[in-house]
Coordinates of C-alpha atoms and ligand atoms in Angstrom, one line a residue:
X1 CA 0.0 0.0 0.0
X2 CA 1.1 3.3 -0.6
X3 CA 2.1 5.6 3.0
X4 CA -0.3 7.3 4.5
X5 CA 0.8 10.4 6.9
X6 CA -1.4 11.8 9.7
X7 CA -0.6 15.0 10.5
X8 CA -1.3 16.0 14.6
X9 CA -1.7 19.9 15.0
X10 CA -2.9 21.3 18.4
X11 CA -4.7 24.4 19.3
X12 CA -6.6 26.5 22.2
X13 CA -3.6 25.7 24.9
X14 CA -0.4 23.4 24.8
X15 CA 0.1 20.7 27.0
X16 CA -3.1 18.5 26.0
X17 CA -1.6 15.7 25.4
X18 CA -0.8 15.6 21.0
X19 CA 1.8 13.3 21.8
X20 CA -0.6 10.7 24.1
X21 CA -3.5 11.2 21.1
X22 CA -0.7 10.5 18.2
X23 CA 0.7 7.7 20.5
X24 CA -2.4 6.2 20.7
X25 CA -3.3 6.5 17.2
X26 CA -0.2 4.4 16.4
X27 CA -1.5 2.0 19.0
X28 CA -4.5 1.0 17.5
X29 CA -3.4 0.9 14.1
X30 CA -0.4 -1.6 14.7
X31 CA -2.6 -3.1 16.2
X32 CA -4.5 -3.5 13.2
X33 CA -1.4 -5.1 11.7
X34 CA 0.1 -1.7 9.7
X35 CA 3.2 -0.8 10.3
X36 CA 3.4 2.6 11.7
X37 CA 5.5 5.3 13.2
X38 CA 5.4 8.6 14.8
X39 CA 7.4 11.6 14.7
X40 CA 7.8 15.4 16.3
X41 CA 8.3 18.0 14.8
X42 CA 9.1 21.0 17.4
X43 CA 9.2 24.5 16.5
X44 CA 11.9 25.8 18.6
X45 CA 15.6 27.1 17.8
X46 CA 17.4 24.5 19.4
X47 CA 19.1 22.2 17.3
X48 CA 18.1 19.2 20.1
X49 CA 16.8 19.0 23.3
X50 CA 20.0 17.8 24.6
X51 CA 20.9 21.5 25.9
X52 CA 17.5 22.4 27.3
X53 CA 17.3 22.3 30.9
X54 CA 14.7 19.8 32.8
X55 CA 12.9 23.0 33.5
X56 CA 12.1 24.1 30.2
X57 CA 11.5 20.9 28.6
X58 CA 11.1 18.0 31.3
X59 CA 13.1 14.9 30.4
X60 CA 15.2 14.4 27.5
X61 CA 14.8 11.0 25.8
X62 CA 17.1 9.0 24.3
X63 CA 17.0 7.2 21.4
X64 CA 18.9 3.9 20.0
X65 CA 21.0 5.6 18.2
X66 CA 21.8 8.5 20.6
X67 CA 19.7 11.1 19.9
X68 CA 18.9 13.6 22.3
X69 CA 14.7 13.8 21.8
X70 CA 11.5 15.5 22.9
X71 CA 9.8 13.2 25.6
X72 CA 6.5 12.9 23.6
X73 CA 9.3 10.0 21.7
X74 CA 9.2 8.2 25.1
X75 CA 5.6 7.9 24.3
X76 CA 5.8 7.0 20.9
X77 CA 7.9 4.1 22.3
X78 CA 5.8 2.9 25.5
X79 CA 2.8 2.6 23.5
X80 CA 4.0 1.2 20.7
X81 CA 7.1 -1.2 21.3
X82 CA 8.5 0.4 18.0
X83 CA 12.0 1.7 18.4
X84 CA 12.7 5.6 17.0
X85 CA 15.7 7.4 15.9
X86 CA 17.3 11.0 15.2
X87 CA 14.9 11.1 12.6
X88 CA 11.7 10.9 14.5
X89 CA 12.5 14.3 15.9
X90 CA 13.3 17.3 14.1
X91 CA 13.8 20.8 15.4
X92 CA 12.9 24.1 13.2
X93 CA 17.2 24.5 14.6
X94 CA 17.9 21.6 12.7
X95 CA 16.0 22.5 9.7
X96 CA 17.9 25.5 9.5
X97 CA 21.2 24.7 10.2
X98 CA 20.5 22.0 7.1
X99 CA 19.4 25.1 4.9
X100 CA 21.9 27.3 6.2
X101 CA 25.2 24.5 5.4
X102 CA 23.5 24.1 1.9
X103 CA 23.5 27.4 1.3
X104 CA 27.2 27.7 2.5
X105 CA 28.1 25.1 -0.5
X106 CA 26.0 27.1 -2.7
X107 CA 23.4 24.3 -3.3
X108 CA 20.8 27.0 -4.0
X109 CA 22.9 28.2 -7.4
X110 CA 23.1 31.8 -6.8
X111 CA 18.8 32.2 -5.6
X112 CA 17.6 34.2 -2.5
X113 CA 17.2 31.9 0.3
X114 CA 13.6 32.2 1.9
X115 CA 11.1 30.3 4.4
X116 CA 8.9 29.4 1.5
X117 CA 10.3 27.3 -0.3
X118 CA 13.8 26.6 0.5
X119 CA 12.9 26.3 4.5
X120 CA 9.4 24.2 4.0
X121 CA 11.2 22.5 1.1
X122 CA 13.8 20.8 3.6
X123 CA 10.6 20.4 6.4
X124 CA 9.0 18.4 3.5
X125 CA 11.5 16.6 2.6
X126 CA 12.2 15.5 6.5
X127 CA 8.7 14.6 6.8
X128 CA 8.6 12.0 4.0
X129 CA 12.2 11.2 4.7
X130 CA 10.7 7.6 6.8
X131 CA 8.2 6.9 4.2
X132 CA 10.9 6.6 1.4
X133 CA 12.3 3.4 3.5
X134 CA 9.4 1.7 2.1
X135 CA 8.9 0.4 6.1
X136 CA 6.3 2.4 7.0
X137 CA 2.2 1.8 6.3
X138 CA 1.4 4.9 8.6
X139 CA 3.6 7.5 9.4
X140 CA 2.1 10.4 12.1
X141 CA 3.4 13.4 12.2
X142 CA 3.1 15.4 15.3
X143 CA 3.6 19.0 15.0
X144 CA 4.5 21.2 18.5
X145 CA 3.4 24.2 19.3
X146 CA -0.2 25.4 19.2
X147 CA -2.0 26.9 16.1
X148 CA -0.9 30.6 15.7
X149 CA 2.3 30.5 17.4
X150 CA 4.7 32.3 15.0
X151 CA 7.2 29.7 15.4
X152 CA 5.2 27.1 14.0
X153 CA 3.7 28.9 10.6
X154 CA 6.6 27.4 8.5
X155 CA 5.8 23.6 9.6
X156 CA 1.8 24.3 9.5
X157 CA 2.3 25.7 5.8
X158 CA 4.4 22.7 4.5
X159 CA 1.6 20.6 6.3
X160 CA -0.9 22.8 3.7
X161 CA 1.3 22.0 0.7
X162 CA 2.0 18.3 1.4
X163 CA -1.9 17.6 2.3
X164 CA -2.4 19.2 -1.7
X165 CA 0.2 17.2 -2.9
X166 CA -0.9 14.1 -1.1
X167 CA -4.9 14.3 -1.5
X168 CA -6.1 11.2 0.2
X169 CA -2.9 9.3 1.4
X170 CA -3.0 12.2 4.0
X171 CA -5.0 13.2 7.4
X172 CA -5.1 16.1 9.4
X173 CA -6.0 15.2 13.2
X174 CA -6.7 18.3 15.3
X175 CA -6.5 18.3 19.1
X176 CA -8.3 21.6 21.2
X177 CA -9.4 21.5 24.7
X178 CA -13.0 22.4 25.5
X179 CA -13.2 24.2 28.8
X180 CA -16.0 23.8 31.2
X181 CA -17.1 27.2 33.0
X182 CA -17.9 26.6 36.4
X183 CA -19.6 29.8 37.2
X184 CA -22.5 29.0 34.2
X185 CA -22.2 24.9 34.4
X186 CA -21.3 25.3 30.5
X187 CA -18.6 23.4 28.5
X188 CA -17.8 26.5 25.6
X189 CA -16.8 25.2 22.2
X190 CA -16.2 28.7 21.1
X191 CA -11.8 28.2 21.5
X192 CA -12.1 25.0 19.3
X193 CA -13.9 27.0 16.4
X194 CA -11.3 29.6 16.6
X195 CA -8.7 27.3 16.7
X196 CA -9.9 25.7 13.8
X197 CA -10.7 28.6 11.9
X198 CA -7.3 29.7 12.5
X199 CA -6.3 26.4 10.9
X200 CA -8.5 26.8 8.0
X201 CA -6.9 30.4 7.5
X202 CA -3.8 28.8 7.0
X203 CA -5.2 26.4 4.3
X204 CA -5.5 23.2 6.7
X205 CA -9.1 21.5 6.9
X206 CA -8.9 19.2 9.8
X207 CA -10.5 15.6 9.4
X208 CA -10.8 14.9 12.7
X209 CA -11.2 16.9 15.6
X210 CA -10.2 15.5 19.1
X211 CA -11.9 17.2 22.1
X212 CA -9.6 17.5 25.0
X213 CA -12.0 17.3 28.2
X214 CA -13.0 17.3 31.9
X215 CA -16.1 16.9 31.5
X216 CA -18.5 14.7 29.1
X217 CA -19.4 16.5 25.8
X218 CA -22.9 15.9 24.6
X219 CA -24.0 14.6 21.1
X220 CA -25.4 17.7 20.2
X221 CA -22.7 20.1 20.9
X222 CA -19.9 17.6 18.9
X223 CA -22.4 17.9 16.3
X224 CA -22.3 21.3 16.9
X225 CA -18.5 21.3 16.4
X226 CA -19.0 19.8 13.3
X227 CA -21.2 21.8 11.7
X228 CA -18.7 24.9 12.4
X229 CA -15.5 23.4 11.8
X230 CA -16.8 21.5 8.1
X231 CA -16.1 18.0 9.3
X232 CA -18.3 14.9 9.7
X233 CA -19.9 14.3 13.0
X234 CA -18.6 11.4 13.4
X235 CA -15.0 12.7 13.3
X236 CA -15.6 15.0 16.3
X237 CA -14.3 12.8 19.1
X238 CA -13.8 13.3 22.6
X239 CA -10.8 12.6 24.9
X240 CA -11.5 13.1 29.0
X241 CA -9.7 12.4 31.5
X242 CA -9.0 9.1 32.2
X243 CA -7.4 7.4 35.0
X244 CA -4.0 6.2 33.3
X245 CA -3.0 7.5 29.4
X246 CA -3.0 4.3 28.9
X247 CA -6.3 4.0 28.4
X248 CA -7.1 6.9 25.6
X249 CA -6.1 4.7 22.6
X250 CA -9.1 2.2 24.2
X251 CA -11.6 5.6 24.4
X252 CA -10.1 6.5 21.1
X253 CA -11.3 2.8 19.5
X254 CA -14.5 3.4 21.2
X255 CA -15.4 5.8 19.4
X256 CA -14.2 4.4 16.5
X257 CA -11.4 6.5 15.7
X258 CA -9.4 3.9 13.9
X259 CA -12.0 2.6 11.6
X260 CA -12.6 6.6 10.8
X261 CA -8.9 6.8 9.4
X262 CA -9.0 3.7 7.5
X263 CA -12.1 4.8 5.8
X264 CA -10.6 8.6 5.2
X265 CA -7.5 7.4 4.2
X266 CA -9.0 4.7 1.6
X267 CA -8.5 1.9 3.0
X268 CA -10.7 -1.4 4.1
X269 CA -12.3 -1.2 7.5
X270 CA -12.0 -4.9 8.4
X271 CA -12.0 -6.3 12.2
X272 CA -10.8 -5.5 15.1
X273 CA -7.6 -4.2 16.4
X274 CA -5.4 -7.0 18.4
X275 CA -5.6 -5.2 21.8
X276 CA -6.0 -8.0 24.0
X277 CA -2.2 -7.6 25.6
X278 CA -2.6 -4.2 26.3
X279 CA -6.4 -4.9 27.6
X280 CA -4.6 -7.4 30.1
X281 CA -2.4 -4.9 31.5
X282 CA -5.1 -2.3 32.0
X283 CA -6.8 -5.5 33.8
X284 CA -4.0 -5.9 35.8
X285 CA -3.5 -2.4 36.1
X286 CA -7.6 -2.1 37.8
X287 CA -7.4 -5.0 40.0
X288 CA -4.4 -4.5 41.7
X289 CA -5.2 -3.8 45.2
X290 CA -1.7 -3.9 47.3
X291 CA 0.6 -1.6 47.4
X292 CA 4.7 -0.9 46.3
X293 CA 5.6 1.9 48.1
X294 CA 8.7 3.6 46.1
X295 CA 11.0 6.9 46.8
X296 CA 12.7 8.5 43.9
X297 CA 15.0 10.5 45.8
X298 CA 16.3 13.7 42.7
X299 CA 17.0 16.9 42.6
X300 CA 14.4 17.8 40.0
X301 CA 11.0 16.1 41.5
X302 CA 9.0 18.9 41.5
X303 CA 8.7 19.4 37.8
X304 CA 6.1 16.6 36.4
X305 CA 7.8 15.7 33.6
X306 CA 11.8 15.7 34.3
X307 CA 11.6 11.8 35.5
X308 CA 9.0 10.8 33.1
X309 CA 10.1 7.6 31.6
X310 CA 11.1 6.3 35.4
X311 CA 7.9 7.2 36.5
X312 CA 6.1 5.0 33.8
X313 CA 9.2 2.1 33.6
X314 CA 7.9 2.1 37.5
X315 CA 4.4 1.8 37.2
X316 CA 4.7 -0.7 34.2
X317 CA 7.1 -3.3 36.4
X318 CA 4.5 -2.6 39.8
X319 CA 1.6 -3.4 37.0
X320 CA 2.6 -6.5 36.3
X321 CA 4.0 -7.6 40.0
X322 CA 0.2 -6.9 40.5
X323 CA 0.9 -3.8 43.0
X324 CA -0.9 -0.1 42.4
X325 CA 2.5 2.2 42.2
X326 CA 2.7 4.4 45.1
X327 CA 5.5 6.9 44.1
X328 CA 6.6 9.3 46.4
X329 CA 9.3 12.2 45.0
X330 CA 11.8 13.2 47.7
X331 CA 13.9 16.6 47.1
X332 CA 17.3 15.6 47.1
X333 CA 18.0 18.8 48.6
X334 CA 16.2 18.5 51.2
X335 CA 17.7 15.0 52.6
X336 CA 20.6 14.9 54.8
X337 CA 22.2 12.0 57.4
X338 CA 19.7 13.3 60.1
X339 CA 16.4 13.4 58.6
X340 CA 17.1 10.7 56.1
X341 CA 15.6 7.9 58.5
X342 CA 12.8 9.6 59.1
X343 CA 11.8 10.3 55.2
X344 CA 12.7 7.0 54.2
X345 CA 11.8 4.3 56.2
X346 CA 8.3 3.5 55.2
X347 CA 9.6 2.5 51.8
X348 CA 10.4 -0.3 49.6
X349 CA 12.6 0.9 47.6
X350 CA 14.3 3.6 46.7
X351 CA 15.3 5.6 43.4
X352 CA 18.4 7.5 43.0
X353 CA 17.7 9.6 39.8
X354 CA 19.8 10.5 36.9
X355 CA 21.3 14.3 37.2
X356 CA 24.2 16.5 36.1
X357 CA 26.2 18.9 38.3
X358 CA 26.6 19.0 42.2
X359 CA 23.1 20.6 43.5
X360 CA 21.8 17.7 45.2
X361 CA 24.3 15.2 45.3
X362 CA 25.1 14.9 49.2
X363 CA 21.5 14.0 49.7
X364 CA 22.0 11.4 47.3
X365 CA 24.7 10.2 49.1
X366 CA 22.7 10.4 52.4
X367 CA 19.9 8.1 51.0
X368 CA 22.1 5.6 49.2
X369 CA 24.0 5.3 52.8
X370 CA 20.9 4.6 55.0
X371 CA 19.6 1.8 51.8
X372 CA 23.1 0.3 52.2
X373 CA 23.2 0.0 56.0
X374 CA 19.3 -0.7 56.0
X375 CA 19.6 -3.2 53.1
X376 CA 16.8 -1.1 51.3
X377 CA 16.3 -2.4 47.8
X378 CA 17.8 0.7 45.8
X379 CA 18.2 1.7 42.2
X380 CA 21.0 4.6 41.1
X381 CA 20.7 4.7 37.8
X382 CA 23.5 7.3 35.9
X383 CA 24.1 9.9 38.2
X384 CA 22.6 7.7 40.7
X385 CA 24.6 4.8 40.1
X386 CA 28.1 7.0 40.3
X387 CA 26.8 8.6 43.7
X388 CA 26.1 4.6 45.0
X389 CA 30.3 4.9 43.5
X390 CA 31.2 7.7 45.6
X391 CA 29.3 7.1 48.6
X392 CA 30.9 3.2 48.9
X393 CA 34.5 4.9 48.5
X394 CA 33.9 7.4 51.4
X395 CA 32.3 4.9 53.9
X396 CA 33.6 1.7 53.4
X397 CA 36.8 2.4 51.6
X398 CA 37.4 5.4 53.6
X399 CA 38.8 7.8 50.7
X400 CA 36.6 11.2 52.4
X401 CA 38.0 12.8 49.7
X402 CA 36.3 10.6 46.9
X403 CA 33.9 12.5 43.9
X404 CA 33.1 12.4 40.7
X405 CA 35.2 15.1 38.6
X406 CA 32.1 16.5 37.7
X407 CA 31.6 17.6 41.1
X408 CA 35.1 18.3 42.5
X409 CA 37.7 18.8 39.6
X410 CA 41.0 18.4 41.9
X411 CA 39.9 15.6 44.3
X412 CA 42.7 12.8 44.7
X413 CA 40.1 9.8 44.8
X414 CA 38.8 10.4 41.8
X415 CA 36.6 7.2 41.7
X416 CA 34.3 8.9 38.8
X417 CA 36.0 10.5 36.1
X418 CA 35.2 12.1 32.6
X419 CA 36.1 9.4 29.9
X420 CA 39.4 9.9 28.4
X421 CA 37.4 10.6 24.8
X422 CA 35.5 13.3 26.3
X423 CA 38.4 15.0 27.6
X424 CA 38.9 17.3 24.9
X425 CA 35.2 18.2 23.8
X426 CA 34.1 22.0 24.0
X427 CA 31.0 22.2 22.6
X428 CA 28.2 20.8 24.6
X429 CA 25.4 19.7 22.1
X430 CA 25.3 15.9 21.6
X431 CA 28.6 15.0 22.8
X432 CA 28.1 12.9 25.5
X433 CA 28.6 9.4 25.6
X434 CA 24.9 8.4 23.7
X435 CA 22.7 5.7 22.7
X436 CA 22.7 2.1 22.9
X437 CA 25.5 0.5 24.0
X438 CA 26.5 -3.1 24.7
X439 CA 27.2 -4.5 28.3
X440 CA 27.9 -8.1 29.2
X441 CA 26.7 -9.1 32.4
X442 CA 28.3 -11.0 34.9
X443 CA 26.4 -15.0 34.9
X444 CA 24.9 -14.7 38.7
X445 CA 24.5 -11.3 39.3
X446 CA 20.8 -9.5 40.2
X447 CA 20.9 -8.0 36.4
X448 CA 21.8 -11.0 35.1
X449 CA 19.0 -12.9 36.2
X450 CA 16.6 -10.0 35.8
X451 CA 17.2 -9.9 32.4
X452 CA 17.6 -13.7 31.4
X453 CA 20.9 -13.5 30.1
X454 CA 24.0 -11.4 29.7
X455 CA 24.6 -9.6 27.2
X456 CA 22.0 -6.6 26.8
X457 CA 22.2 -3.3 25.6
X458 CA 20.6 -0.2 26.8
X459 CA 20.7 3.1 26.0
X460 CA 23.2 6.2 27.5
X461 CA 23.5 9.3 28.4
X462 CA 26.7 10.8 30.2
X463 CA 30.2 12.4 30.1
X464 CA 31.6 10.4 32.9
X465 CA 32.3 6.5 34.2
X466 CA 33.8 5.0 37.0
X467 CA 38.0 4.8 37.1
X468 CA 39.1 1.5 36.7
X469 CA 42.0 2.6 38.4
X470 CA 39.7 1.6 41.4
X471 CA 38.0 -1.7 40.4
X472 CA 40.2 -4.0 42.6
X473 CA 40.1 -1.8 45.5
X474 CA 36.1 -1.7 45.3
X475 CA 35.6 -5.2 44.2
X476 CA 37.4 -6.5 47.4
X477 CA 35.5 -4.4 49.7
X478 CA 32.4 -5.6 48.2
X479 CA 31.3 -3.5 45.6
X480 CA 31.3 -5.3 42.2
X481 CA 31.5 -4.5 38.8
X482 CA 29.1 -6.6 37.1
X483 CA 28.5 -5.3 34.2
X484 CA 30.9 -4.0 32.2
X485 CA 30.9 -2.9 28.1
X486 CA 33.0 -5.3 26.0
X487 CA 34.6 -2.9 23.6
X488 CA 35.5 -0.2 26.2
X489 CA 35.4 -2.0 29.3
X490 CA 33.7 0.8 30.9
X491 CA 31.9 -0.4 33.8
X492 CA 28.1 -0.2 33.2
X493 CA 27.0 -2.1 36.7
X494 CA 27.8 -2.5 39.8
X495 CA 26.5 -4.4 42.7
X496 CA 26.8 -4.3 46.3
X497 CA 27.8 -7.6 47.9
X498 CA 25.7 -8.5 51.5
X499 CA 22.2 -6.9 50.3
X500 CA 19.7 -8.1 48.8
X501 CA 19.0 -5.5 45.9
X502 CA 21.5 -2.8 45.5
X503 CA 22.6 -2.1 41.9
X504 CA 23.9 1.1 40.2
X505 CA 23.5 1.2 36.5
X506 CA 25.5 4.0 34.2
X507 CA 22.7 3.3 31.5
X508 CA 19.0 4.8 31.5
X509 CA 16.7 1.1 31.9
X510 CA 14.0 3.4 31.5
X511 CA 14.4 4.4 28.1
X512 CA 13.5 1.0 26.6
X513 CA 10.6 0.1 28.7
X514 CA 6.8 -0.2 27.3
X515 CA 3.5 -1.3 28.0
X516 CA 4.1 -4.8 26.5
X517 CA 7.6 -4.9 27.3
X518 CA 8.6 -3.8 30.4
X519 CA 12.2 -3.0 31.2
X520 CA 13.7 -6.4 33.5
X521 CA 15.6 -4.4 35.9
X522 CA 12.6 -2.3 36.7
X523 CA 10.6 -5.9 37.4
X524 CA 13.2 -7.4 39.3
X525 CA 13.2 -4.4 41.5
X526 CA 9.9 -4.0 42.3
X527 CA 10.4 -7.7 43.2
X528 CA 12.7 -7.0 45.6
X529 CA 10.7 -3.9 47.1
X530 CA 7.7 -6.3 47.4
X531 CA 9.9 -8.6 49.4
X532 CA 11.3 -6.0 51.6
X533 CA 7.7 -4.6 52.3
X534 CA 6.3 -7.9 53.0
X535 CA 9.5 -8.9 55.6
X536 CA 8.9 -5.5 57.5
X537 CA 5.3 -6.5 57.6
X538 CA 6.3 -10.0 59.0
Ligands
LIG1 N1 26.3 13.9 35.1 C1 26.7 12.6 34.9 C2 27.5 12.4 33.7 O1 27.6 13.2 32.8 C3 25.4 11.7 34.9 C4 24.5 12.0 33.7 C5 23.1 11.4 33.9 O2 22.7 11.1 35.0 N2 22.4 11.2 32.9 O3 28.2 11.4 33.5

C-alpha cells in the first residue's frame, strides 16, 4: 500500500496531550497489523533537546542511536514497542542549520534563500524522509506548538502543501481543549472554532477533531462542532480524562477512531484491532489492590515531567507484579544523614535519579547510605549509580575525599572520572557518551538474572564513568562490577555484595521500557521492594 501520513496539530492551549493522542493512534493501528510510526516535529531554535534544561522541557529522551529527543518519543515508544531514531525528531534548529550548510556550499545556485520554499522545502522533505524506506504503512506526524504560534507557521504551511500534494494518502487530526465554566455549568466550544478557523486560514481543513476534556461532551454540541468546523460528525471525538494514558487509545477505538482513518485514508475497515495484551495490562493495572511503596530521591521532583520515563518504567514493572504504584518524590536537597531515617523508612525501595552537576548530590549520598546499612532495595541509575560509587568509597573504603570530577575537579580519589574521549570536547550539544550501547553481564549477578541473560544493551547518556583505576580496591570491599561494556570495558554495573538489591546502572533502563515490554531491571526491582515490604510487615 502506498504511505499514509497523519498530521497531529494542536490548538486552544499546549500541554493536551498531542503526543498521548498521536501515541495512541499508532497503538491501535499496529494493532491493526500496519506498520506505523510517529514523529515530532518541534518548532523551537534548538538544534536538540539535549541543551535544554529539565525546566524548560522536562526529560530528555534518548533514542537507540543516541539522539537527544523530545519526551512525547518516550511515548511513541511505551505505547507502541516500536524503536525511533534521530529522525523521528526534528527541530525548526535543525532545519535551519541544514538550509543554512546548503547554502554555505552554494546548493541553491546563486537564488535568494527564503522560508517558502527553501525552509518548507527541507521540512518536507524530512517529513517524507521515513516513508521513502518503504517500512512504513502509517507515518504520524506530530507537530509542536499550538496553532498561531509564529514559530510554527513554517511547519503548518508545508503541512498545507504536502496535504495538496498528497490528496487522500494524508490526514489532518486536530487536538483543542473544551473548557467547562464553572460559574455557568457550560462546557464552551467557542476556543475550538477559533482554533480551527485559525487552521482553515492557514489552508489546513482538519478531518478529525479531538476534544480534549473534563467533562462529558454531549452529542449535540460535537455535532455542533462539526457543523462549524466543516467535518463529519462522526469525526468529532472526545478525549476526557482518564485514570492512566494508557487508556485513551481504548476511548479513542470506542469511538471508532481507527475505523474513521482507515475509511478517510481509503483503505478497508476490516475487524478489530489486536488489543487484548494491552487490555490485560489495564486488567492488571484495575485489580491491583496492594501496594509498592517507592522513593525516587532527585533533585528535579518537582517538575512533572523531568523523571518521566522512570515514573512509567515504574508503574509498568508494579503493574505486572500486581501492585498499584505508590511513588513518592523526595527533594534531594532537602535530605541529609539526620532526617534521612525519618523520610525513608516506610519505603520499599528507593530511586536515585539521573542528574548532572553537584546541586543535590550529598542528599544522594545520604539516601544511598541509609539503603546500604538498611539493606533497602535501591536503584541509582546514571548519576545515581556514580553517587552509589562515591558514597561506597567514602564509607567503606574510607577515601573522604572521593567525587566524581564532575563535582570536584581536583579531588585525589577520583573514583568517577570524565572518559578519556571526552576530555577534549568543548562544545556541549550531543557529545556525551549516547545511545545504545552493549554491556555483558556478569552470569549470577541481580541484572543477570533480571534480564535472562548477559549480554544486553541499553541506552546512555553521560560524560563520565567509573576509574578503573579503582576496580580491585572496590571489588574487594564488596562493591562489584558486574557489568561491564566489552569494547571499552567501561563499567556499566555494579552491585553491592551482603544486600539483597542494591545495583547502580551508568545506563537509562528506562528508556527502553513499554507497555508490553517492560524493562527487566525495573521488574526485578519492584520484586525485591515487594519482598522487603512484606519482611517489614512480618
Ligand atoms: N552527570 C553525569 C555524567 O555526565 C550523569 C549523567 C546522567 O545522570 N544522565 O556522567
Amino acid at each position: 500500500m502506498e504511505t499514509k501520513y497523519i498530521f497531529v496539530t494542536g490548538g486552544v492551549v499546549s500541554s493536551i496531550g498531542k503526543g498521548i493522542i498521536s501515541s495512541s493512534i499508532a497503538c491501535l493501528l499496529k494493532a491493526r497489523g500496519f506498520r506505523v510510526t510517529i514523529q515530532k516535529f518541534d518548532p523551537y531554535l534548538n538544534v536538540d533537546p539535549g541543551t535544554l534544561n529539565p525546566y524548560e522541557h522536562g526529560e530528555c529522551y534518548v533514542t537507540v542511536d543516541g539522539h537527544e529527543a523530545d519526551l512525547d518519543l518516550g511515548h511513541y515508544e511505551r505505547f507502541t514497542d516500536i524503536k525511533t531514531t534521530r529522525a523521528n525528531n526534528i527541530t525548526s534548529g535543525r532545519i535551519y542549520q541544514a538550509v543554512i550548510d546548503k547554502e554555505r556550499r552554494g546548493d541553491y545556485l546563486g537564488k535568494t534563500v527564503q522560508v517558502i520554499p527553501h525552509v518548507t522545502d527541507e521540512i518536507k522533505r524530512r517529513i517524507k524522509q521515513l516513508g521513502l524506506s518503504g517500512n512504513f504503512d502509517f507515518i504520524i506526524t506530530e507537530i509542536g506548538g499550538t496553532v498561531g504560534d509564529i514559530e510554527s507557521l513554517p511547519f503548518l504551511e508545508s503541512v498545507r502543501q504536502l496535504r495538496w500534494e498528497m490528496s487522500q494518502n494524508s490526514l489532518c487530526v486536530h487536538l483543542t481543549y473544551v473548557p467547562f465554566i464553572q460559574a455557568a455549568k457550560e462546557l464552551k466550544t467557542k476556543p475550538t472554532q477559533h482554533s480551527v478557523k485559525k487552521l482553515q486560514e492557514l489552508g489546513i481543513q482538519p478531518d478529525v477533531l479531538v476534544l480534549r476534556t473534563e467533562h462529558d461532551i454531549p452529542a449535540d454540541v460535537r455535532r455542533k462542532i462539526a457543523l462549524f468546523c466543516n467535518v463529519m460528525p462522526e469525526a468529532v471525538v472526545q478525549s476526557p480524562d482518564v485514570p492512566t494514558i494508557y487508556e485513551v487509545p481504548i476511548v479513542m477505538h470506542r469511538q471508532h477512531f481507527d475505523e474513521f482513518i482507515l475509511r478517510k485514508t481509503g483503505l478497508p475497515v476490516e475487524g478489530q484491532p489486536h488489543m487484548q495484551p494491552w487490555l490485560d495490562f489495564l486488567a492488571k493495572m484495575h485489580s491491583a489492590d496492594k501496594d509498592v511503596n517507592i522513593a525516587l530521591v532527585g533533585k528535579y521532583v518537582e517538575l512533572q515531567d523531568a523523571y518521566k520515563s522512570i515514573d512509567e518504567s515504574l508503574l509498568q514493572a508494579a503493574t505486572y507484579n500486581d501492585r498499584r504504584l505508590r511513588l513518592t518524590d523526595i527533594h534531594s536537597e532537602r535530605v541529609d544523614d539526620r532526617n534521612v531515617e525519618s523520610l525513608l523508612k516506610d519505603f520499599d525501595g528507593v530511586i536515585i535519579a539521573p542528574g548532572f552537576g553537584s546541586r543535590g548530590v550529598a542528599g544522594k549520598l545520604s539516601a544511598i547510605k541509609y539503603c546500604r546499612e538498611n539493606k533497602v532495595p535501591v536503584l541509582g541509575i546514571c548519576l545515581g549509580m556514580q553517587c552509589m560509587v562515591i558514597e561506597f568509597a567514602r564509607n567503606v573504603l574510607g577515601w573522604d575525599d572521593a567525587d566524581s570530577t564532575e563535582m570536584n575537579h581536583a579531588t585525589y580519589h577520583n573514583v568517577i572520572d570524565l572518559m578519556e574521549e571526552q576530555k577534549n570536547i568543548s562544545n556541549l550539544g550531543g557529545t556525551m557518551r549516547l545511545g545504545a550501547y552493549d554491556c555483558r553481564l556478569a552470569p549470577d549477578s541481580i541484572p543477570a538474572k533480571a534480564y535472562g541473560k548477559t549480554d544486553i544493551s541499553e541506552r546512555h547518556r553521560h560524560r563520565y564513568e567509573f576509574n578503573n583505576d579503582y576496580r580491585q580496591e572496590f571489588e574487594d570491599a564488596g562493591m562489584m562490577c558486574v557489568g561491564e561494556n566489552p569494547a571499552a570495558h567501561l563499567v556499566e554495573v555494579v552491585q553491592v555484595k551482603d544486600h539483597p538489591w542494591m545495583v547502580g546502572v551508568q545506563y537509562h533502563p528506562e528508556y527502553s521500557s513499554t507497555v508490553l515490554n517492560p524493562n527487566p531491571l525495573f521488574l526485578d526491582f519492584i520484586r525485591a521492594a515487594i519482598r522487603h515490604g512484606e519482611s517489614r510487615e512480618a
